[in-house]
mmCIF file of C-alpha atoms in Angstrom:
data_model
loop_
_atom_site.group_PDB
_atom_site.id
_atom_site.type_symbol
_atom_site.label_atom_id
_atom_site.label_comp_id
_atom_site.label_asym_id
_atom_site.label_seq_id
_atom_site.Cartn_x
_atom_site.Cartn_y
_atom_site.Cartn_z
ATOM 1 C CA MET R 746 25.290 4.151 40.335
ATOM 2 C CA GLN R 747 27.776 4.299 37.475
ATOM 3 C CA ASN R 748 26.307 4.563 33.976
ATOM 4 C CA GLU R 749 26.731 1.439 31.900
ATOM 5 C CA ILE R 750 28.842 1.928 28.781
ATOM 6 C CA ILE R 751 26.948 0.536 25.802
ATOM 7 C CA PRO R 752 29.243 -1.050 23.238
ATOM 8 C CA VAL R 753 29.274 0.273 19.688
ATOM 9 C CA VAL R 754 27.779 -2.182 17.208
ATOM 10 C CA ASN R 755 29.831 -2.902 14.137
ATOM 11 C CA CYS R 756 27.718 -2.504 11.008
ATOM 12 C CA PRO R 757 30.769 -2.991 8.843
ATOM 13 C CA CYS R 758 31.634 -0.495 6.160
ATOM 14 C CA LYS R 759 34.396 -1.179 3.705
ATOM 15 C CA TYR R 760 36.534 1.737 4.799
ATOM 16 C CA ASN R 761 37.819 2.877 8.135
ATOM 17 C CA PHE R 762 38.268 6.630 8.410
ATOM 18 C CA SER R 763 40.648 6.421 11.343
ATOM 19 C CA ASP R 764 43.980 8.203 11.520
ATOM 20 C CA ASP R 765 46.000 5.303 10.171
ATOM 21 C CA GLY R 766 46.559 7.068 6.863
ATOM 22 C CA LYS R 767 44.609 4.549 4.818
ATOM 23 C CA LYS R 768 42.658 5.815 1.849
ATOM 24 C CA VAL R 769 40.086 4.291 -0.406
ATOM 25 C CA THR R 770 41.781 2.532 -3.273
ATOM 26 C CA PRO R 771 40.084 0.902 -6.231
ATOM 27 C CA ARG R 772 40.823 -2.798 -6.457
ATOM 28 C CA ARG R 773 41.852 -2.279 -10.061
ATOM 29 C CA ASP R 774 43.532 0.927 -11.139
ATOM 30 C CA VAL R 775 43.228 0.272 -14.883
ATOM 31 C CA PRO R 776 39.930 1.006 -16.667
ATOM 32 C CA SER R 777 39.611 -2.525 -17.968
ATOM 33 C CA TYR R 778 35.898 -2.585 -18.833
ATOM 34 C CA PRO R 779 35.420 -2.966 -22.578
ATOM 35 C CA LYS R 780 34.271 -0.032 -24.675
ATOM 36 C CA TYR R 781 30.714 -0.534 -25.859
ATOM 37 C CA THR R 782 29.441 1.378 -28.847
ATOM 38 C CA LEU R 783 25.942 2.439 -27.893
ATOM 39 C CA SER R 784 23.363 2.055 -30.630
ATOM 40 C CA GLN R 785 21.245 5.046 -31.618
ATOM 41 C CA GLU R 786 18.258 3.218 -30.149
ATOM 42 C CA THR R 787 20.025 2.916 -26.771
ATOM 43 C CA ILE R 788 21.163 6.552 -26.898
ATOM 44 C CA GLU R 789 17.566 7.708 -27.358
ATOM 45 C CA ALA R 790 16.201 5.275 -24.759
ATOM 46 C CA LEU R 791 18.719 6.522 -22.163
ATOM 47 C CA LYS R 792 16.987 9.913 -22.179
ATOM 48 C CA LYS R 793 13.618 8.477 -21.117
ATOM 49 C CA PRO R 794 12.191 7.253 -17.790
ATOM 50 C CA THR R 795 10.936 4.138 -19.597
ATOM 51 C CA PHE R 796 14.526 2.864 -19.966
ATOM 52 C CA ASP R 797 14.738 -0.780 -18.883
ATOM 53 C CA VAL R 798 17.590 -0.897 -16.380
ATOM 54 C CA TRP R 799 17.459 -4.686 -15.943
ATOM 55 C CA HIS R 800 18.895 -5.585 -19.355
ATOM 56 C CA TRP R 801 22.422 -4.329 -18.755
ATOM 57 C CA GLU R 802 25.575 -5.820 -17.284
ATOM 58 C CA HIS R 803 27.793 -3.692 -15.048
ATOM 59 C CA ASN R 804 30.272 -2.995 -17.836
ATOM 60 C CA GLU R 805 27.456 -1.790 -20.089
ATOM 61 C CA MET R 806 26.092 0.472 -17.339
ATOM 62 C CA LEU R 807 29.584 1.934 -16.914
ATOM 63 C CA SER R 808 29.711 2.688 -20.626
ATOM 64 C CA CYS R 809 26.273 4.326 -20.466
ATOM 65 C CA LEU R 810 27.369 6.548 -17.576
ATOM 66 C CA GLU R 811 30.537 7.451 -19.446
ATOM 67 C CA TYR R 812 28.422 8.385 -22.474
ATOM 68 C CA MET R 813 26.183 10.632 -20.334
ATOM 69 C CA TYR R 814 29.174 12.654 -19.096
ATOM 70 C CA HIS R 815 30.406 13.132 -22.656
ATOM 71 C CA ASP R 816 26.951 13.872 -24.078
ATOM 72 C CA LEU R 817 26.149 16.547 -21.490
ATOM 73 C CA GLY R 818 29.440 18.290 -22.230
ATOM 74 C CA LEU R 819 30.805 17.652 -18.746
ATOM 75 C CA VAL R 820 34.092 16.116 -19.923
ATOM 76 C CA LYS R 821 34.807 19.264 -21.930
ATOM 77 C CA GLU R 822 33.462 21.696 -19.301
ATOM 78 C CA PHE R 823 35.625 20.297 -16.484
ATOM 79 C CA ASN R 824 38.546 19.401 -18.784
ATOM 80 C CA MET R 825 38.341 15.784 -17.615
ATOM 81 C CA ASN R 826 40.907 13.261 -18.738
ATOM 82 C CA PRO R 827 38.714 10.584 -20.428
ATOM 83 C CA ILE R 828 40.865 7.819 -18.918
ATOM 84 C CA THR R 829 40.410 9.357 -15.462
ATOM 85 C CA LEU R 830 36.643 9.343 -16.031
ATOM 86 C CA LYS R 831 36.818 5.623 -16.793
ATOM 87 C CA ARG R 832 38.911 4.937 -13.683
ATOM 88 C CA TRP R 833 36.559 7.013 -11.525
ATOM 89 C CA LEU R 834 33.478 5.191 -12.787
ATOM 90 C CA LEU R 835 35.138 1.832 -12.194
ATOM 91 C CA ALA R 836 36.073 2.850 -8.641
ATOM 92 C CA ILE R 837 32.481 4.007 -8.067
ATOM 93 C CA GLN R 838 31.086 0.674 -9.243
ATOM 94 C CA GLU R 839 33.478 -1.259 -7.030
ATOM 95 C CA ASN R 840 32.465 0.755 -3.993
ATOM 96 C CA TYR R 841 28.805 -0.154 -4.176
ATOM 97 C CA ARG R 842 28.011 -3.348 -2.276
ATOM 98 C CA ASN R 843 26.012 -6.301 -3.515
ATOM 99 C CA ASN R 844 22.939 -5.401 -1.462
ATOM 100 C CA PRO R 845 19.500 -6.509 -2.711
ATOM 101 C CA PHE R 846 18.489 -2.866 -3.358
ATOM 102 C CA HIS R 847 21.207 -0.331 -2.546
ATOM 103 C CA ASN R 848 23.672 -1.561 -5.151
ATOM 104 C CA PHE R 849 25.353 -0.325 -8.319
ATOM 105 C CA ARG R 850 22.246 -0.949 -10.443
ATOM 106 C CA HIS R 851 20.322 1.398 -8.137
ATOM 107 C CA CYS R 852 23.117 3.957 -8.588
ATOM 108 C CA PHE R 853 22.725 3.576 -12.351
ATOM 109 C CA CYS R 854 18.915 3.885 -12.094
ATOM 110 C CA VAL R 855 19.146 7.149 -10.194
ATOM 111 C CA SER R 856 21.823 8.544 -12.521
ATOM 112 C CA GLN R 857 19.905 7.538 -15.654
ATOM 113 C CA MET R 858 16.706 9.127 -14.294
ATOM 114 C CA MET R 859 18.663 12.316 -13.566
ATOM 115 C CA TYR R 860 20.005 12.291 -17.133
ATOM 116 C CA GLY R 861 16.448 11.728 -18.375
ATOM 117 C CA MET R 862 15.044 14.605 -16.297
ATOM 118 C CA ILE R 863 17.799 16.926 -17.540
ATOM 119 C CA HIS R 864 16.617 16.241 -21.099
ATOM 120 C CA LEU R 865 12.877 16.122 -20.372
ATOM 121 C CA CYS R 866 12.900 19.387 -18.395
ATOM 122 C CA ASN R 867 15.351 21.113 -20.768
ATOM 123 C CA LEU R 868 17.593 21.847 -17.810
ATOM 124 C CA GLN R 869 20.557 22.567 -20.091
ATOM 125 C CA GLU R 870 18.765 25.787 -21.075
ATOM 126 C CA LYS R 871 18.028 26.776 -17.479
ATOM 127 C CA LEU R 872 21.001 25.625 -15.399
ATOM 128 C CA THR R 873 24.764 25.899 -15.862
ATOM 129 C CA LEU R 874 27.038 23.072 -16.970
ATOM 130 C CA THR R 875 28.511 23.160 -13.468
ATOM 131 C CA ASP R 876 25.008 22.467 -12.121
ATOM 132 C CA MET R 877 24.708 19.543 -14.564
ATOM 133 C CA GLY R 878 27.993 18.119 -13.296
ATOM 134 C CA ILE R 879 26.887 18.511 -9.682
ATOM 135 C CA LEU R 880 23.537 16.810 -10.350
ATOM 136 C CA MET R 881 25.062 13.878 -12.232
ATOM 137 C CA THR R 882 27.996 13.345 -9.862
ATOM 138 C CA ALA R 883 25.795 13.507 -6.767
ATOM 139 C CA ALA R 884 23.445 10.961 -8.362
ATOM 140 C CA VAL R 885 26.332 8.596 -9.177
ATOM 141 C CA CYS R 886 27.801 8.874 -5.655
ATOM 142 C CA HIS R 887 24.639 9.186 -3.571
ATOM 143 C CA ASP R 888 24.630 5.678 -1.975
ATOM 144 C CA LEU R 889 28.320 4.726 -2.053
ATOM 145 C CA ASP R 890 29.208 1.857 0.314
ATOM 146 C CA HIS R 891 25.627 1.578 1.605
ATOM 147 C CA PRO R 892 25.704 -1.280 4.160
ATOM 148 C CA GLY R 893 22.094 -2.373 3.514
ATOM 149 C CA TYR R 894 20.809 -1.178 6.916
ATOM 150 C CA ASN R 895 19.155 2.231 7.137
ATOM 151 C CA ASN R 896 19.760 5.226 9.385
ATOM 152 C CA THR R 897 17.189 4.078 11.934
ATOM 153 C CA TYR R 898 19.121 0.853 12.417
ATOM 154 C CA GLN R 899 22.456 2.703 12.558
ATOM 155 C CA ILE R 900 21.165 5.017 15.294
ATOM 156 C CA ASN R 901 19.260 2.421 17.331
ATOM 157 C CA ALA R 902 22.159 -0.051 17.186
ATOM 158 C CA ARG R 903 24.706 2.691 17.937
ATOM 159 C CA THR R 904 26.885 1.625 15.027
ATOM 160 C CA GLU R 905 30.287 3.126 14.253
ATOM 161 C CA LEU R 906 28.694 5.322 11.577
ATOM 162 C CA ALA R 907 26.050 6.645 13.965
ATOM 163 C CA VAL R 908 28.689 7.432 16.573
ATOM 164 C CA ARG R 909 30.990 9.065 14.009
ATOM 165 C CA TYR R 910 28.256 11.324 12.647
ATOM 166 C CA ASN R 911 26.421 11.971 15.924
ATOM 167 C CA ASP R 912 23.212 10.317 14.682
ATOM 168 C CA ILE R 913 22.859 13.007 11.980
ATOM 169 C CA SER R 914 22.252 11.357 8.577
ATOM 170 C CA PRO R 915 25.015 8.793 9.248
ATOM 171 C CA LEU R 916 24.625 6.958 5.934
ATOM 172 C CA GLU R 917 24.428 10.058 3.759
ATOM 173 C CA ASN R 918 27.471 11.535 5.494
ATOM 174 C CA HIS R 919 29.303 8.263 4.864
ATOM 175 C CA HIS R 920 28.334 8.249 1.162
ATOM 176 C CA CYS R 921 29.805 11.761 0.867
ATOM 177 C CA ALA R 922 32.985 10.764 2.674
ATOM 178 C CA VAL R 923 33.566 7.738 0.434
ATOM 179 C CA ALA R 924 32.814 9.826 -2.678
ATOM 180 C CA PHE R 925 35.517 12.354 -1.810
ATOM 181 C CA GLN R 926 37.953 9.681 -0.670
ATOM 182 C CA ILE R 927 37.706 8.297 -4.211
ATOM 183 C CA LEU R 928 38.083 11.762 -5.743
ATOM 184 C CA SER R 929 41.165 12.337 -3.558
ATOM 185 C CA LEU R 930 42.994 9.707 -5.595
ATOM 186 C CA PRO R 931 44.835 11.442 -8.470
ATOM 187 C CA GLU R 932 44.010 8.622 -10.882
ATOM 188 C CA CYS R 933 40.270 8.983 -10.081
ATOM 189 C CA ASN R 934 39.968 12.753 -9.709
ATOM 190 C CA ILE R 935 37.659 13.849 -12.515
ATOM 191 C CA PHE R 936 37.858 17.424 -11.167
ATOM 192 C CA ALA R 937 41.670 17.567 -11.133
ATOM 193 C CA ASN R 938 41.754 20.365 -13.713
ATOM 194 C CA VAL R 939 39.159 22.517 -11.974
ATOM 195 C CA ASP R 940 40.229 25.708 -10.194
ATOM 196 C CA PRO R 941 40.557 25.044 -6.403
ATOM 197 C CA ASP R 942 37.942 27.671 -5.502
ATOM 198 C CA ALA R 943 35.532 26.259 -8.084
ATOM 199 C CA PHE R 944 36.155 22.730 -6.780
ATOM 200 C CA LYS R 945 35.372 23.883 -3.248
ATOM 201 C CA GLN R 946 31.949 25.097 -4.436
ATOM 202 C CA ILE R 947 31.361 21.900 -6.439
ATOM 203 C CA ARG R 948 32.279 19.768 -3.436
ATOM 204 C CA GLN R 949 29.915 21.681 -1.138
ATOM 205 C CA ALA R 950 27.087 21.421 -3.684
ATOM 206 C CA ILE R 951 27.533 17.657 -4.116
ATOM 207 C CA ILE R 952 27.532 17.191 -0.335
ATOM 208 C CA THR R 953 24.344 19.267 -0.059
ATOM 209 C CA LEU R 954 22.586 17.086 -2.632
ATOM 210 C CA ILE R 955 23.676 13.733 -1.181
ATOM 211 C CA LEU R 956 22.642 14.834 2.327
ATOM 212 C CA ALA R 957 19.249 15.832 0.876
ATOM 213 C CA THR R 958 18.536 12.165 0.051
ATOM 214 C CA ASP R 959 17.956 11.402 3.752
ATOM 215 C CA MET R 960 14.198 10.776 3.807
ATOM 216 C CA ALA R 961 14.065 12.113 7.376
ATOM 217 C CA ARG R 962 14.395 15.553 5.747
ATOM 218 C CA HIS R 963 11.722 14.960 3.094
ATOM 219 C CA GLY R 964 9.052 17.240 4.541
ATOM 220 C CA GLU R 965 11.487 20.059 5.253
ATOM 221 C CA ILE R 966 12.939 20.040 1.719
ATOM 222 C CA LEU R 967 9.603 19.693 -0.091
ATOM 223 C CA ASP R 968 8.007 22.473 1.980
ATOM 224 C CA SER R 969 10.914 24.765 1.129
ATOM 225 C CA PHE R 970 10.476 24.014 -2.594
ATOM 226 C CA LYS R 971 6.701 24.550 -2.422
ATOM 227 C CA GLN R 972 7.303 28.048 -1.064
ATOM 228 C CA LYS R 973 9.478 28.883 -4.083
ATOM 229 C CA VAL R 974 7.873 27.045 -6.986
ATOM 230 C CA ASP R 975 5.067 29.521 -7.824
ATOM 231 C CA ASN R 976 7.573 32.364 -8.211
ATOM 232 C CA PHE R 977 10.626 30.340 -9.126
ATOM 233 C CA ASP R 978 13.668 32.338 -10.175
ATOM 234 C CA PHE R 979 16.417 30.488 -12.068
ATOM 235 C CA THR R 980 18.795 33.377 -11.339
ATOM 236 C CA ASN R 981 18.314 32.941 -7.577
ATOM 237 C CA GLU R 982 21.026 30.653 -6.186
ATOM 238 C CA GLU R 983 18.885 29.573 -3.212
ATOM 239 C CA HIS R 984 16.010 28.622 -5.539
ATOM 240 C CA VAL R 985 18.311 26.641 -7.838
ATOM 241 C CA THR R 986 19.921 24.778 -4.913
ATOM 242 C CA CYS R 987 16.485 23.837 -3.600
ATOM 243 C CA LEU R 988 15.454 22.621 -7.068
ATOM 244 C CA LYS R 989 18.597 20.478 -7.349
ATOM 245 C CA MET R 990 17.842 18.937 -3.935
ATOM 246 C CA VAL R 991 14.320 18.072 -5.050
ATOM 247 C CA LEU R 992 15.580 16.678 -8.369
ATOM 248 C CA ILE R 993 17.984 14.236 -6.721
ATOM 249 C CA LYS R 994 15.224 13.229 -4.295
ATOM 250 C CA CYS R 995 12.874 12.560 -7.220
ATOM 251 C CA CYS R 996 15.482 10.459 -9.009
ATOM 252 C CA ASP R 997 16.442 8.542 -5.857
ATOM 253 C CA ILE R 998 12.897 7.244 -5.303
ATOM 254 C CA SER R 999 11.685 7.222 -8.913
ATOM 255 C CA ASN R 1000 11.311 3.490 -9.570
ATOM 256 C CA GLU R 1001 7.506 3.680 -9.702
ATOM 257 C CA VAL R 1002 7.787 6.205 -12.548
ATOM 258 C CA ARG R 1003 9.110 3.379 -14.699
ATOM 259 C CA PRO R 1004 6.947 0.762 -16.483
ATOM 260 C CA THR R 1005 5.474 -1.874 -14.158
ATOM 261 C CA GLU R 1006 7.703 -4.650 -15.492
ATOM 262 C CA VAL R 1007 10.761 -2.522 -14.656
ATOM 263 C CA ALA R 1008 9.497 -1.059 -11.379
ATOM 264 C CA GLU R 1009 7.977 -4.098 -9.677
ATOM 265 C CA PRO R 1010 11.182 -6.166 -9.318
ATOM 266 C CA TRP R 1011 12.648 -3.224 -7.377
ATOM 267 C CA VAL R 1012 9.870 -3.591 -4.789
ATOM 268 C CA ASP R 1013 10.953 -7.219 -4.246
ATOM 269 C CA CYS R 1014 14.576 -6.065 -3.882
ATOM 270 C CA LEU R 1015 13.631 -3.369 -1.379
ATOM 271 C CA LEU R 1016 11.483 -5.713 0.694
ATOM 272 C CA GLU R 1017 14.290 -8.283 0.749
ATOM 273 C CA GLU R 1018 16.627 -5.636 2.165
ATOM 274 C CA TYR R 1019 13.968 -4.460 4.627
ATOM 275 C CA PHE R 1020 13.395 -8.019 5.844
ATOM 276 C CA MET R 1021 17.126 -8.559 6.329
ATOM 277 C CA GLN R 1022 17.166 -5.476 8.545
ATOM 278 C CA SER R 1023 14.011 -6.296 10.525
ATOM 279 C CA ASP R 1024 15.213 -9.863 11.132
ATOM 280 C CA ARG R 1025 18.464 -8.450 12.503
ATOM 281 C CA GLU R 1026 16.588 -5.893 14.612
ATOM 282 C CA LYS R 1027 14.430 -8.643 16.125
ATOM 283 C CA SER R 1028 17.480 -10.740 16.932
ATOM 284 C CA GLU R 1029 19.197 -7.744 18.565
ATOM 285 C CA GLY R 1030 16.109 -6.612 20.476
ATOM 286 C CA LEU R 1031 15.801 -3.339 18.555
ATOM 287 C CA PRO R 1032 12.575 -1.589 17.460
ATOM 288 C CA VAL R 1033 11.158 -2.855 14.157
ATOM 289 C CA ALA R 1034 9.261 -0.581 11.768
ATOM 290 C CA PRO R 1035 5.966 -2.224 10.667
ATOM 291 C CA PHE R 1036 6.669 -1.424 6.994
ATOM 292 C CA MET R 1037 9.859 -3.511 7.212
ATOM 293 C CA ASP R 1038 8.405 -6.480 9.102
ATOM 294 C CA ARG R 1039 7.945 -9.578 6.951
ATOM 295 C CA ASP R 1040 5.024 -10.606 9.181
ATOM 296 C CA LYS R 1041 3.115 -7.371 8.606
ATOM 297 C CA VAL R 1042 3.895 -5.908 5.201
ATOM 298 C CA THR R 1043 2.849 -6.874 1.661
ATOM 299 C CA LYS R 1044 3.866 -5.350 -1.656
ATOM 300 C CA PRO R 1045 0.602 -3.370 -1.965
ATOM 301 C CA THR R 1046 0.700 -2.056 1.608
ATOM 302 C CA ALA R 1047 4.379 -1.172 1.182
ATOM 303 C CA GLN R 1048 3.732 0.869 -1.951
ATOM 304 C CA ILE R 1049 0.307 2.518 -1.683
ATOM 305 C CA GLY R 1050 1.078 4.978 1.113
ATOM 306 C CA PHE R 1051 4.520 5.785 -0.278
ATOM 307 C CA ILE R 1052 3.138 6.526 -3.741
ATOM 308 C CA LYS R 1053 0.111 8.499 -2.498
ATOM 309 C CA PHE R 1054 1.729 10.572 0.227
ATOM 310 C CA VAL R 1055 5.384 10.876 -0.852
ATOM 311 C CA LEU R 1056 5.877 10.341 -4.582
ATOM 312 C CA ILE R 1057 2.781 11.907 -6.147
ATOM 313 C CA PRO R 1058 2.823 15.103 -4.019
ATOM 314 C CA MET R 1059 6.523 15.658 -4.743
ATOM 315 C CA PHE R 1060 6.333 15.004 -8.485
ATOM 316 C CA GLU R 1061 3.152 17.081 -8.816
ATOM 317 C CA THR R 1062 4.991 19.984 -7.159
ATOM 318 C CA VAL R 1063 7.855 19.619 -9.667
ATOM 319 C CA MET R 1064 5.195 19.473 -12.401
ATOM 320 C CA LYS R 1065 4.213 23.063 -11.566
ATOM 321 C CA LEU R 1066 7.656 24.124 -12.781
ATOM 322 C CA PHE R 1067 7.960 21.537 -15.560
ATOM 323 C CA PRO R 1068 4.449 20.673 -16.863
ATOM 324 C CA GLN R 1069 5.992 18.369 -19.476
ATOM 325 C CA ILE R 1070 6.682 15.685 -16.858
ATOM 326 C CA GLU R 1071 2.976 14.965 -16.249
ATOM 327 C CA GLU R 1072 2.396 12.453 -19.025
ATOM 328 C CA ILE R 1073 5.718 10.617 -18.800
ATOM 329 C CA MET R 1074 6.399 10.748 -15.037
ATOM 330 C CA VAL R 1075 3.349 11.754 -12.973
ATOM 331 C CA GLN R 1076 0.687 9.722 -14.774
ATOM 332 C CA PRO R 1077 2.681 6.468 -14.368
ATOM 333 C CA LEU R 1078 2.733 7.165 -10.615
ATOM 334 C CA ARG R 1079 -1.051 7.531 -10.571
ATOM 335 C CA ASP R 1080 -1.366 4.325 -12.584
ATOM 336 C CA SER R 1081 0.979 2.535 -10.171
ATOM 337 C CA ARG R 1082 -1.090 3.728 -7.198
ATOM 338 C CA ASP R 1083 -4.254 2.359 -8.851
ATOM 339 C CA HIS R 1084 -2.477 -0.925 -9.652
ATOM 340 C CA TYR R 1085 -1.416 -1.521 -6.048
ATOM 341 C CA GLU R 1086 -4.821 -0.463 -4.691
ATOM 342 C CA GLU R 1087 -6.422 -3.100 -6.928
ATOM 343 C CA LEU R 1088 -3.932 -5.696 -5.671
ATOM 344 C CA LYS R 1089 -4.738 -4.731 -2.086
ATOM 345 C CA GLN R 1090 -8.462 -5.170 -2.737
ATOM 346 C CA ILE R 1091 -7.747 -8.664 -4.072
ATOM 347 C CA ASP R 1092 -5.570 -9.440 -1.030
ATOM 348 C CA ASP R 1093 -8.276 -8.154 1.325
ATOM 349 C CA ALA R 1094 -10.928 -10.217 -0.431
ATOM 350 C CA MET R 1095 -8.756 -13.318 -0.181
ATOM 351 C CA THR R 1096 -8.188 -12.632 3.516
ATOM 352 C CA GLU R 1097 -11.956 -12.511 4.061
ATOM 353 C CA VAL R 1098 -12.495 -15.697 2.058
ATOM 354 C CA GLU R 1099 -9.722 -17.692 3.754
ATOM 355 C CA PRO R 1100 -11.582 -18.293 7.079
ATOM 356 C CA VAL R 1101 -14.691 -19.427 5.146
ATOM 357 C CA LEU R 1102 -12.578 -21.752 3.022
ATOM 358 C CA SER R 1103 -10.881 -23.055 6.157
ATOM 359 C CA ILE R 1104 -14.250 -23.839 7.813
ATOM 360 C CA SER R 1105 -15.544 -25.463 4.624
ATOM 361 C CA LEU R 1106 -12.376 -27.524 4.334
ATOM 362 C CA SER R 1107 -12.650 -28.623 7.981
ATOM 363 C CA LEU R 1108 -16.299 -29.641 7.515
ATOM 364 C CA SER R 1109 -15.419 -31.467 4.309
ATOM 365 C CA LEU R 1110 -12.562 -33.332 6.034
ATOM 366 C CA SER R 1111 -14.810 -34.215 8.985
ATOM 367 C CA LEU R 1112 -17.510 -35.545 6.666
ATOM 368 C CA SER R 1113 -14.980 -37.542 4.654
ATOM 369 C CA LEU R 1114 -13.523 -38.978 7.871
ATOM 370 C CA SER R 1115 -16.984 -39.887 9.151
ATOM 371 C CA LEU R 1116 -17.860 -41.626 5.903
ATOM 372 C CA SER R 1117 -14.544 -43.474 5.910
ATOM 373 C CA LEU R 1118 -15.070 -44.626 9.496
ATOM 374 C CA SER R 1119 -18.635 -45.727 8.799
ATOM 375 C CA GLN R 1120 -17.473 -47.705 5.782
ATOM 376 C CA TYR R 1121 -14.695 -49.231 7.871
ATOM 377 C CA MET R 1122 -17.118 -50.143 10.652
ATOM 378 C CA CYS R 1123 -19.443 -51.791 8.144
#
């Protein structure tokens, strides 16, 4: 019997990497976003995990990112043309989709948290400026052109991305490809003045970090870091690479580090994106993860396990190297865990009460109906 050929599902991405010679092009090639002068208050707030990312328009976020590159000395270190930096940032923003969660604001969140961790952990004293540029650029690019459906969907649905990347981190590979398509444009190449050999190393390092954001590799990467952290050597290239991988992972999933009023709306955004995927999976007859199923998951159940078994262990491991993060990053995670456990207890109590209330309501309705009928019959 001949094997049936299963058609490839189109989970559309903006760009087709076929051999037709097309390249990514920004829709506007002039950095037209207005120049904002950041107040001293904003400049100081940008360095902290408590920064409220919801109060800013896209143009303001672009200006904040531009400021970060100047403030860290990256524009000078890589001899960037400031106009090219503006064009690059604009092209980055335009190549994030309007997904509920994986959008440009998420890109900004991750980049701002990276900037904050650089300051909080005094990384400028421990890592090179090239490392700073790699960390920041990987954070900015890490979810480019995310389609809103995760790797599990890509692989199960046999999408074009899954086929192209042989089921190996299809999204993260795509984010890297789009990032370097943008950098291949002369008007957007912030590394144009970097020596070719140095650029090759920078490119490989950025790819390594973006690929590290695939949560399927979480255990592998964290275990590797745990083996190094007690005798960490900042002069050891392998140690530093592992640290950078853990740092981008921390920043990528750091929303619960932020104040509740900043963090909680992100849970709604993530669940909305999850539900879009699970609805599509149901309609296509694909497996559905329970944590993405609108009929099975709640905000507390979505967050408790993730905070307890993913976030806290990872941040506490980083805390061994940088004890200063405990108060401002680790303690908020513990508080968030307690908050969602309290909410779950309330939900559970309500679930237990609901059947009793339902029986009481039914009895009350029956009694009212009986009384009404008896009055009618009289």
